[in-house]
Amino acid sequence: MTPVLNITPISEWLPAQALPLVIAGPCSAESEQQVMDTARELAMIPQVKVFRAGIWKPRTRPGAFEGVGKPGLKWLQRVQKETGLLVTVEVANPKHVEEALEHGIDILWIGARTVVNPFSVQEIGEAIAGHDIPVVIKNPLNPDVKTWLGAIERLNQLGLTKLVAVHRGFSFFNRSPYRNAPMWEIPIELKRLAPNLPIFVDPSHICGNRELIPATIQKAFDLEMNGLMIESHISPSKALTDKNQQITPAHLTELLLKLILRRESGGVEFENKLEALRSEIDKLDEELIDILARRMNVVQEIGTYKKANKITILQLKRWNQLTQDRIEAGIKMGLSREFILKLLESVHEEGIQRQIDVMNSDEP
Ligand code: PEP
Ligand code: MN
């Protein structure tokens, strides 16, 4: 069921001077000096409208730096006053909400470890309800669009309408160069389900290292994401948390300069050409489907023939030879080995099913 969300457009509460909109700041507030030095530099970047800093840090194991706590909120008040930036902190329970609100924090964010738990989201939402404050909702650690959307719906039903989703990747037990697998299909599905909800991308937690960040940012905007939440530290090598993924404000400036913002649509001439190419694709797809159907009919005929002669369905030698031949032919035509293999496997699976149906049917 498609949800109906009541979302206040972001342009009404966070007008952009320059695109894309950026929330930037250190993973953690560590000292007043570090916070102020970072904020002053970030404030010079026109895209940066919001300063982020973790005050209460969720750490995987106890004993690690768990944030400076309440005193850090005063430093953020100084950031507001001296730089004009809005400020945001992560809240993980109603007490955090209360203290952040008491200190006039502009935007609250709910982290990935909290969004997984509907009880926590409800409790936090109830503590915020009645305050007309924007809330940023990171995706849950697990790749589940429903939990993410559920958290957003929960807050929306409590009357909170200034909402932003943040895609920070998913914890995934698989070897990958990313700290948190981007699985772009999930934020894309969220966009489909909630088209009026802005989605920002957090390349820092997706990548886990600086090297992958530029390409991830470009990809985010090529996929029509609406902004960035990125970790920036005045001196990343000295950071107390997430050291490898933080970039300096100067580095952020450089990345934003290199970013190519493509348009969704490109005028009449562009649309006409695109239309012509799309109708060519439509024709080719029609042919493709026709060929696949004809191929399946032949497979079925073979099935009938095998049945009449009491021959098994799976003929591994023939299949291996065929796969080899088709891959070679595909590669010659500029198609990748992986693509051909995937395609053939799918065709083969359907063919086997057809032949099983023939064997099981009452007809001779
Ligand atoms: C963070 O932004 O520093 C953070 C802890 O993020 P996440 O909840 O996405 O892990
Ligand atoms: Mn972090």
CSV table of C-alpha atoms and ligand atoms in Angstrom, one decimal:
chain,number,residue,atom,x,y,z
A,1,MET,CA,0.0,0.0,0.0
A,2,THR,CA,1.4,3.4,-1.0
A,3,PRO,CA,1.5,5.6,2.1
A,4,VAL,CA,0.2,9.1,2.2
A,5,LEU,CA,2.8,11.3,3.9
A,6,ASN,CA,2.2,14.9,4.8
A,7,ILE,CA,5.6,16.4,4.1
A,8,THR,CA,6.4,20.2,4.3
A,9,PRO,CA,8.6,20.9,1.3
A,10,ILE,CA,12.3,21.4,2.3
A,11,SER,CA,12.4,24.7,0.4
A,12,GLU,CA,10.1,26.1,3.0
A,13,TRP,CA,12.4,25.4,6.0
A,14,LEU,CA,15.8,25.1,4.4
A,15,PRO,CA,16.1,27.4,1.4
A,16,ALA,CA,19.1,26.7,-0.7
A,17,GLN,CA,21.6,29.3,-1.7
A,18,ALA,CA,23.5,26.9,-3.8
A,19,LEU,CA,22.8,23.3,-4.7
A,20,PRO,CA,23.1,20.6,-3.6
A,21,LEU,CA,22.0,21.2,0.0
A,22,VAL,CA,24.7,19.9,2.4
A,23,ILE,CA,24.7,19.0,6.0
A,24,ALA,CA,28.3,18.7,7.1
A,25,GLY,CA,30.4,18.5,10.3
A,26,PRO,CA,32.4,16.1,12.3
A,27,CYS,CA,31.3,12.6,13.3
A,28,SER,CA,31.7,13.7,16.9
A,29,ALA,CA,32.0,17.0,18.7
A,30,GLU,CA,35.3,16.5,20.5
A,31,SER,CA,36.3,19.9,21.8
A,32,GLU,CA,35.0,23.4,21.6
A,33,GLN,CA,38.1,24.3,19.5
A,34,GLN,CA,37.6,21.5,17.0
A,35,VAL,CA,33.9,22.3,16.7
A,36,MET,CA,34.4,26.0,16.1
A,37,ASP,CA,37.4,25.6,13.7
A,38,THR,CA,35.4,23.1,11.6
A,39,ALA,CA,32.2,25.1,11.6
A,40,ARG,CA,33.9,28.4,10.6
A,41,GLU,CA,35.4,26.8,7.5
A,42,LEU,CA,32.3,24.9,6.6
A,43,ALA,CA,30.2,28.1,6.9
A,44,MET,CA,32.2,29.5,4.0
A,45,ILE,CA,30.9,26.8,1.6
A,46,PRO,CA,27.6,28.1,0.2
A,47,GLN,CA,26.0,24.7,-0.2
A,48,VAL,CA,26.5,23.9,3.6
A,49,LYS,CA,23.4,25.1,5.5
A,50,VAL,CA,23.5,22.8,8.4
A,51,PHE,CA,26.3,21.8,10.8
A,52,ARG,CA,26.2,18.2,12.2
A,53,ALA,CA,28.1,16.8,15.2
A,54,GLY,CA,27.4,13.7,17.3
A,55,ILE,CA,27.2,14.6,21.0
A,56,TRP,CA,26.0,11.1,22.2
A,57,LYS,CA,27.9,8.5,20.1
A,58,PRO,CA,26.5,5.0,19.5
A,59,ARG,CA,29.6,2.8,19.7
A,60,THR,CA,29.8,-0.9,18.8
A,61,ARG,CA,31.8,-1.8,21.9
A,62,PRO,CA,31.8,-0.1,25.4
A,63,GLY,CA,34.9,1.8,26.4
A,64,ALA,CA,35.3,3.7,23.2
A,65,PHE,CA,34.8,7.5,23.1
A,66,GLU,CA,31.0,7.8,23.6
A,67,GLY,CA,30.7,11.5,22.9
A,68,VAL,CA,31.1,14.6,25.1
A,69,GLY,CA,27.4,14.7,26.1
A,70,LYS,CA,25.5,17.7,27.2
A,71,PRO,CA,28.4,20.3,27.4
A,72,GLY,CA,28.8,19.9,23.6
A,73,LEU,CA,25.3,21.4,23.1
A,74,LYS,CA,26.7,24.8,24.3
A,75,TRP,CA,29.4,24.6,21.6
A,76,LEU,CA,26.7,24.1,19.0
A,77,GLN,CA,24.9,27.2,20.3
A,78,ARG,CA,28.1,29.1,19.6
A,79,VAL,CA,28.2,27.6,16.1
A,80,GLN,CA,24.6,29.0,15.5
A,81,LYS,CA,25.5,32.4,16.8
A,82,GLU,CA,28.9,32.9,15.2
A,83,THR,CA,28.4,31.2,11.8
A,84,GLY,CA,24.6,31.4,11.2
A,85,LEU,CA,24.6,27.7,10.3
A,86,LEU,CA,21.7,25.6,11.6
A,87,VAL,CA,22.8,22.7,13.8
A,88,THR,CA,21.8,19.1,14.1
A,89,VAL,CA,22.6,16.3,16.6
A,90,GLU,CA,21.7,12.6,16.9
A,91,VAL,CA,19.1,11.8,19.4
A,92,ALA,CA,18.6,8.2,20.6
A,93,ASN,CA,16.2,8.5,23.5
A,94,PRO,CA,13.7,11.0,24.9
A,95,LYS,CA,16.3,12.5,27.3
A,96,HIS,CA,18.5,13.4,24.4
A,97,VAL,CA,15.5,15.0,22.7
A,98,GLU,CA,14.7,17.0,25.9
A,99,GLU,CA,18.3,18.3,26.2
A,100,ALA,CA,18.7,19.1,22.5
A,101,LEU,CA,15.4,21.1,22.5
A,102,GLU,CA,16.4,22.9,25.7
A,103,HIS,CA,19.5,24.1,23.9
A,104,GLY,CA,17.7,25.3,20.8
A,105,ILE,CA,19.1,22.7,18.4
A,106,ASP,CA,17.5,23.3,15.0
A,107,ILE,CA,17.2,19.8,13.6
A,108,LEU,CA,17.3,16.4,15.2
A,109,TRP,CA,18.6,13.2,13.6
A,110,ILE,CA,17.8,9.6,14.4
A,111,GLY,CA,20.6,7.2,13.7
A,112,ALA,CA,20.7,3.8,11.9
A,113,ARG,CA,20.9,1.8,15.1
A,114,THR,CA,17.8,3.5,16.5
A,115,VAL,CA,15.6,3.4,13.4
A,116,VAL,CA,15.7,-0.4,13.5
A,117,ASN,CA,13.6,-0.3,16.6
A,118,PRO,CA,10.0,0.9,16.3
A,119,PHE,CA,9.6,1.3,20.1
A,120,SER,CA,12.5,3.7,20.2
A,121,VAL,CA,11.3,5.6,17.2
A,122,GLN,CA,7.8,6.0,18.8
A,123,GLU,CA,9.3,7.2,22.1
A,124,ILE,CA,11.6,9.7,20.4
A,125,GLY,CA,8.7,10.8,18.2
A,126,GLU,CA,6.5,11.4,21.2
A,127,ALA,CA,9.2,13.4,22.9
A,128,ILE,CA,9.5,15.6,19.8
A,129,ALA,CA,5.8,15.9,19.0
A,130,GLY,CA,4.4,19.3,19.5
A,131,HIS,CA,7.7,21.0,18.6
A,132,ASP,CA,7.8,22.1,15.0
A,133,ILE,CA,11.3,20.8,14.4
A,134,PRO,CA,12.8,19.0,11.3
A,135,VAL,CA,13.8,15.4,11.8
A,136,VAL,CA,16.3,13.5,9.8
A,137,ILE,CA,15.8,9.7,9.6
A,138,LYS,CA,18.7,7.6,8.7
A,139,ASN,CA,18.0,4.2,7.1
A,140,PRO,CA,18.0,1.2,9.5
A,141,LEU,CA,21.2,-0.9,9.6
A,142,ASN,CA,19.4,-3.8,7.8
A,143,PRO,CA,18.4,-3.4,4.2
A,144,ASP,CA,14.6,-3.1,4.7
A,145,VAL,CA,12.7,-0.3,3.1
A,146,LYS,CA,9.6,-1.0,5.2
A,147,THR,CA,11.3,-0.4,8.5
A,148,TRP,CA,12.7,2.9,7.2
A,149,LEU,CA,9.4,4.0,5.8
A,150,GLY,CA,7.7,2.8,9.0
A,151,ALA,CA,9.8,5.1,11.1
A,152,ILE,CA,9.0,8.0,8.8
A,153,GLU,CA,5.3,7.2,8.9
A,154,ARG,CA,5.4,6.9,12.7
A,155,LEU,CA,6.9,10.4,13.0
A,156,ASN,CA,4.5,11.8,10.4
A,157,GLN,CA,1.5,10.4,12.3
A,158,LEU,CA,2.8,12.3,15.4
A,159,GLY,CA,2.4,15.5,13.4
A,160,LEU,CA,6.1,15.9,12.3
A,161,THR,CA,6.1,17.1,8.7
A,162,LYS,CA,9.6,18.5,8.2
A,163,LEU,CA,11.2,15.2,7.5
A,164,VAL,CA,14.3,14.1,5.5
A,165,ALA,CA,15.5,10.5,4.9
A,166,VAL,CA,19.2,9.9,4.9
A,167,HIS,CA,20.7,7.0,3.0
A,168,ARG,CA,23.8,5.8,4.8
A,169,GLY,CA,24.1,2.3,3.4
A,170,PHE,CA,23.3,-1.1,4.9
A,171,SER,CA,25.2,-3.4,7.2
A,172,PHE,CA,25.7,-6.4,4.9
A,173,PHE,CA,27.8,-9.5,5.6
A,174,ASN,CA,29.6,-9.6,2.3
A,175,ARG,CA,33.0,-8.7,1.1
A,176,SER,CA,32.7,-5.2,-0.4
A,177,PRO,CA,34.8,-2.1,-0.6
A,178,TYR,CA,32.1,-0.2,1.2
A,179,ARG,CA,31.7,0.0,5.0
A,180,ASN,CA,27.9,-0.1,4.5
A,181,ALA,CA,26.7,-1.5,1.1
A,182,PRO,CA,24.9,1.3,-0.8
A,183,MET,CA,22.2,-1.0,-2.3
A,184,TRP,CA,20.8,2.0,-4.2
A,185,GLU,CA,17.6,0.1,-5.1
A,186,ILE,CA,16.4,0.6,-1.5
A,187,PRO,CA,16.5,4.5,-1.5
A,188,ILE,CA,15.1,4.4,-5.0
A,189,GLU,CA,12.2,2.3,-3.7
A,190,LEU,CA,11.7,4.7,-0.9
A,191,LYS,CA,11.5,7.5,-3.5
A,192,ARG,CA,8.9,5.6,-5.4
A,193,LEU,CA,6.8,5.0,-2.2
A,194,ALA,CA,7.2,8.6,-0.9
A,195,PRO,CA,7.9,10.8,-3.9
A,196,ASN,CA,7.6,14.1,-1.9
A,197,LEU,CA,10.1,13.0,0.8
A,198,PRO,CA,13.6,14.5,0.4
A,199,ILE,CA,16.4,11.9,0.5
A,200,PHE,CA,19.9,12.9,1.4
A,201,VAL,CA,22.9,10.6,1.0
A,202,ASP,CA,25.6,10.1,3.7
A,203,PRO,CA,28.6,9.0,1.6
A,204,SER,CA,30.8,9.0,4.8
A,205,HIS,CA,29.1,6.0,6.4
A,206,ILE,CA,28.5,4.3,3.0
A,207,CYS,CA,32.1,4.4,2.1
A,208,GLY,CA,34.0,4.2,5.4
A,209,ASN,CA,37.0,5.7,3.6
A,210,ARG,CA,37.8,8.9,1.8
A,211,GLU,CA,38.8,7.2,-1.5
A,212,LEU,CA,35.3,6.0,-2.4
A,213,ILE,CA,33.5,9.3,-1.5
A,214,PRO,CA,33.8,11.3,-4.8
A,215,ALA,CA,32.2,8.6,-7.0
A,216,THR,CA,29.5,7.9,-4.4
A,217,ILE,CA,28.5,11.5,-4.3
A,218,GLN,CA,28.3,11.7,-8.1
A,219,LYS,CA,26.2,8.5,-8.2
A,220,ALA,CA,23.9,9.9,-5.5
A,221,PHE,CA,23.0,12.9,-7.7
A,222,ASP,CA,22.9,10.9,-10.9
A,223,LEU,CA,20.1,8.9,-9.1
A,224,GLU,CA,18.3,12.1,-8.2
A,225,MET,CA,19.0,12.2,-4.5
A,226,ASN,CA,18.3,15.5,-2.9
A,227,GLY,CA,21.3,16.4,-0.8
A,228,LEU,CA,24.2,15.3,1.3
A,229,MET,CA,25.0,14.6,4.9
A,230,ILE,CA,28.8,14.3,5.1
A,231,GLU,CA,31.4,14.1,7.8
A,232,SER,CA,33.9,16.8,7.8
A,233,HIS,CA,36.6,17.4,10.4
A,234,ILE,CA,39.2,20.1,10.7
A,235,SER,CA,41.9,17.5,11.1
A,236,PRO,CA,40.6,14.0,10.1
A,237,SER,CA,43.7,12.1,11.2
A,238,LYS,CA,43.1,13.3,14.8
A,239,ALA,CA,39.4,12.4,14.8
A,240,LEU,CA,38.3,10.3,17.8
A,241,THR,CA,35.6,8.5,15.7
A,242,ASP,CA,35.3,7.5,12.1
A,243,LYS,CA,38.8,8.9,11.3
A,244,ASN,CA,39.1,7.2,7.8
A,245,GLN,CA,35.9,8.6,6.4
A,246,GLN,CA,36.1,12.3,7.4
A,247,ILE,CA,37.3,14.9,5.0
A,248,THR,CA,38.5,18.5,5.6
A,249,PRO,CA,36.3,21.4,4.7
A,250,ALA,CA,38.8,22.3,1.9
A,251,HIS,CA,38.4,18.8,0.5
A,252,LEU,CA,34.6,19.1,0.7
A,253,THR,CA,34.8,22.4,-1.3
A,254,GLU,CA,36.9,20.6,-3.9
A,255,LEU,CA,34.5,17.7,-4.2
A,256,LEU,CA,31.5,20.0,-4.6
A,257,LEU,CA,33.2,21.9,-7.4
A,258,LYS,CA,33.9,18.7,-9.3
A,259,LEU,CA,30.3,17.4,-8.9
A,260,ILE,CA,28.2,17.4,-12.1
A,261,LEU,CA,24.6,18.1,-11.4
A,262,ARG,CA,22.6,16.7,-14.3
A,263,ARG,CA,19.1,17.8,-15.1
A,264,GLU,CA,16.1,15.5,-15.0
A,265,SER,CA,14.9,16.8,-18.4
A,266,GLY,CA,16.7,18.7,-21.1
A,267,GLY,CA,14.3,20.7,-23.4
A,268,VAL,CA,12.4,19.9,-26.6
A,269,GLU,CA,15.2,18.7,-28.8
A,270,PHE,CA,16.6,16.5,-26.1
A,271,GLU,CA,13.1,15.0,-25.3
A,272,ASN,CA,12.5,14.3,-29.0
A,273,LYS,CA,15.7,12.5,-29.5
A,274,LEU,CA,15.1,10.6,-26.2
A,275,GLU,CA,11.6,9.7,-27.4
A,276,ALA,CA,13.0,8.3,-30.7
A,277,LEU,CA,15.6,6.2,-28.9
A,278,ARG,CA,12.9,4.9,-26.4
A,279,SER,CA,10.6,3.8,-29.2
A,280,GLU,CA,13.6,1.9,-30.7
A,281,ILE,CA,14.0,0.2,-27.4
A,282,ASP,CA,10.3,-0.6,-27.3
A,283,LYS,CA,10.5,-2.3,-30.7
A,284,LEU,CA,13.6,-4.3,-29.7
A,285,ASP,CA,12.0,-5.4,-26.5
A,286,GLU,CA,9.0,-6.6,-28.5
A,287,GLU,CA,11.3,-8.7,-30.7
A,288,LEU,CA,13.2,-10.0,-27.7
A,289,ILE,CA,10.0,-11.2,-26.1
A,290,ASP,CA,8.9,-12.8,-29.4
A,291,ILE,CA,12.2,-14.6,-29.7
A,292,LEU,CA,12.1,-15.8,-26.1
A,293,ALA,CA,8.6,-17.1,-26.6
A,294,ARG,CA,9.6,-18.9,-29.8
A,295,ARG,CA,12.6,-20.4,-28.0
A,296,MET,CA,10.5,-21.7,-25.2
A,297,ASN,CA,8.1,-23.4,-27.7
A,298,VAL,CA,11.1,-25.2,-29.2
A,299,VAL,CA,12.3,-26.2,-25.7
A,300,GLN,CA,8.8,-27.6,-25.1
A,301,GLU,CA,8.9,-29.6,-28.3
A,302,ILE,CA,12.2,-31.1,-27.2
A,303,GLY,CA,10.6,-32.0,-23.9
A,304,THR,CA,7.8,-33.8,-25.6
A,305,TYR,CA,10.3,-35.6,-27.8
A,306,LYS,CA,12.4,-36.6,-24.8
A,307,LYS,CA,9.3,-37.8,-23.0
A,308,ALA,CA,8.3,-40.0,-25.9
A,309,ASN,CA,11.8,-41.5,-25.9
A,310,LYS,CA,12.2,-41.8,-22.1
A,311,ILE,CA,15.2,-39.4,-22.0
A,312,THR,CA,16.1,-37.3,-18.9
A,313,ILE,CA,15.4,-33.5,-18.9
A,314,LEU,CA,18.8,-32.2,-17.8
A,315,GLN,CA,21.5,-32.8,-20.4
A,316,LEU,CA,24.5,-31.2,-18.7
A,317,LYS,CA,27.1,-31.7,-21.4
A,318,ARG,CA,24.9,-30.0,-24.0
A,319,TRP,CA,24.1,-27.2,-21.6
A,320,ASN,CA,27.8,-26.6,-20.8
A,321,GLN,CA,28.7,-26.5,-24.5
A,322,LEU,CA,25.9,-24.2,-25.3
A,323,THR,CA,26.8,-21.8,-22.5
A,324,GLN,CA,30.4,-21.7,-23.7
A,325,ASP,CA,29.3,-21.0,-27.3
A,326,ARG,CA,26.9,-18.2,-26.3
A,327,ILE,CA,29.4,-16.5,-24.0
A,328,GLU,CA,31.9,-16.4,-26.8
A,329,ALA,CA,29.3,-15.1,-29.3
A,330,GLY,CA,28.1,-12.5,-26.7
A,331,ILE,CA,31.6,-11.3,-26.0
A,332,LYS,CA,32.2,-10.8,-29.7
A,333,MET,CA,29.1,-8.6,-29.7
A,334,GLY,CA,30.4,-6.5,-26.8
A,335,LEU,CA,28.3,-8.1,-24.1
A,336,SER,CA,29.8,-9.0,-20.8
A,337,ARG,CA,30.4,-12.6,-19.7
A,338,GLU,CA,28.4,-12.1,-16.5
A,339,PHE,CA,25.5,-10.6,-18.3
A,340,ILE,CA,25.2,-13.5,-20.8
A,341,LEU,CA,25.6,-16.0,-18.0
A,342,LYS,CA,22.9,-14.5,-16.0
A,343,LEU,CA,20.6,-14.3,-19.0
A,344,LEU,CA,21.3,-17.9,-20.0
A,345,GLU,CA,20.7,-19.2,-16.5
A,346,SER,CA,17.4,-17.5,-16.3
A,347,VAL,CA,16.4,-18.9,-19.8
A,348,HIS,CA,17.6,-22.3,-18.8
A,349,GLU,CA,15.7,-22.4,-15.6
A,350,GLU,CA,12.4,-21.5,-17.4
A,351,GLY,CA,13.2,-24.1,-20.1
A,352,ILE,CA,13.7,-26.8,-17.5
A,353,GLN,CA,10.4,-25.9,-15.8
A,354,ARG,CA,8.7,-26.1,-19.2
A,355,GLN,CA,10.1,-29.6,-19.7
A,356,ILE,CA,9.2,-30.7,-16.2
A,357,ASP,CA,5.6,-29.6,-16.9
A,358,VAL,CA,5.6,-31.6,-20.1
A,359,MET,CA,6.9,-34.7,-18.3
A,360,ASN,CA,4.2,-34.3,-15.6
A,361,SER,CA,1.4,-33.7,-18.0
A,362,ASP,CA,-1.0,-36.5,-18.9
A,363,GLU,CA,-0.4,-36.1,-22.6
A,364,PRO,CA,1.9,-38.7,-24.1
B,1,PEP,C1,26.9,9.3,12.4
B,1,PEP,O1,26.3,10.0,11.6
B,1,PEP,O2,27.9,9.7,13.0
B,1,PEP,C2,26.3,8.0,12.8
B,1,PEP,C3,26.6,7.4,13.9
B,1,PEP,O3,25.6,7.5,11.8
B,1,PEP,P1,24.7,6.1,11.6
B,1,PEP,O4,23.6,6.2,12.5
B,1,PEP,O5,24.3,6.3,10.2
B,1,PEP,O6,25.7,5.0,11.8
B,2,MN,MN,30.2,8.8,12.1
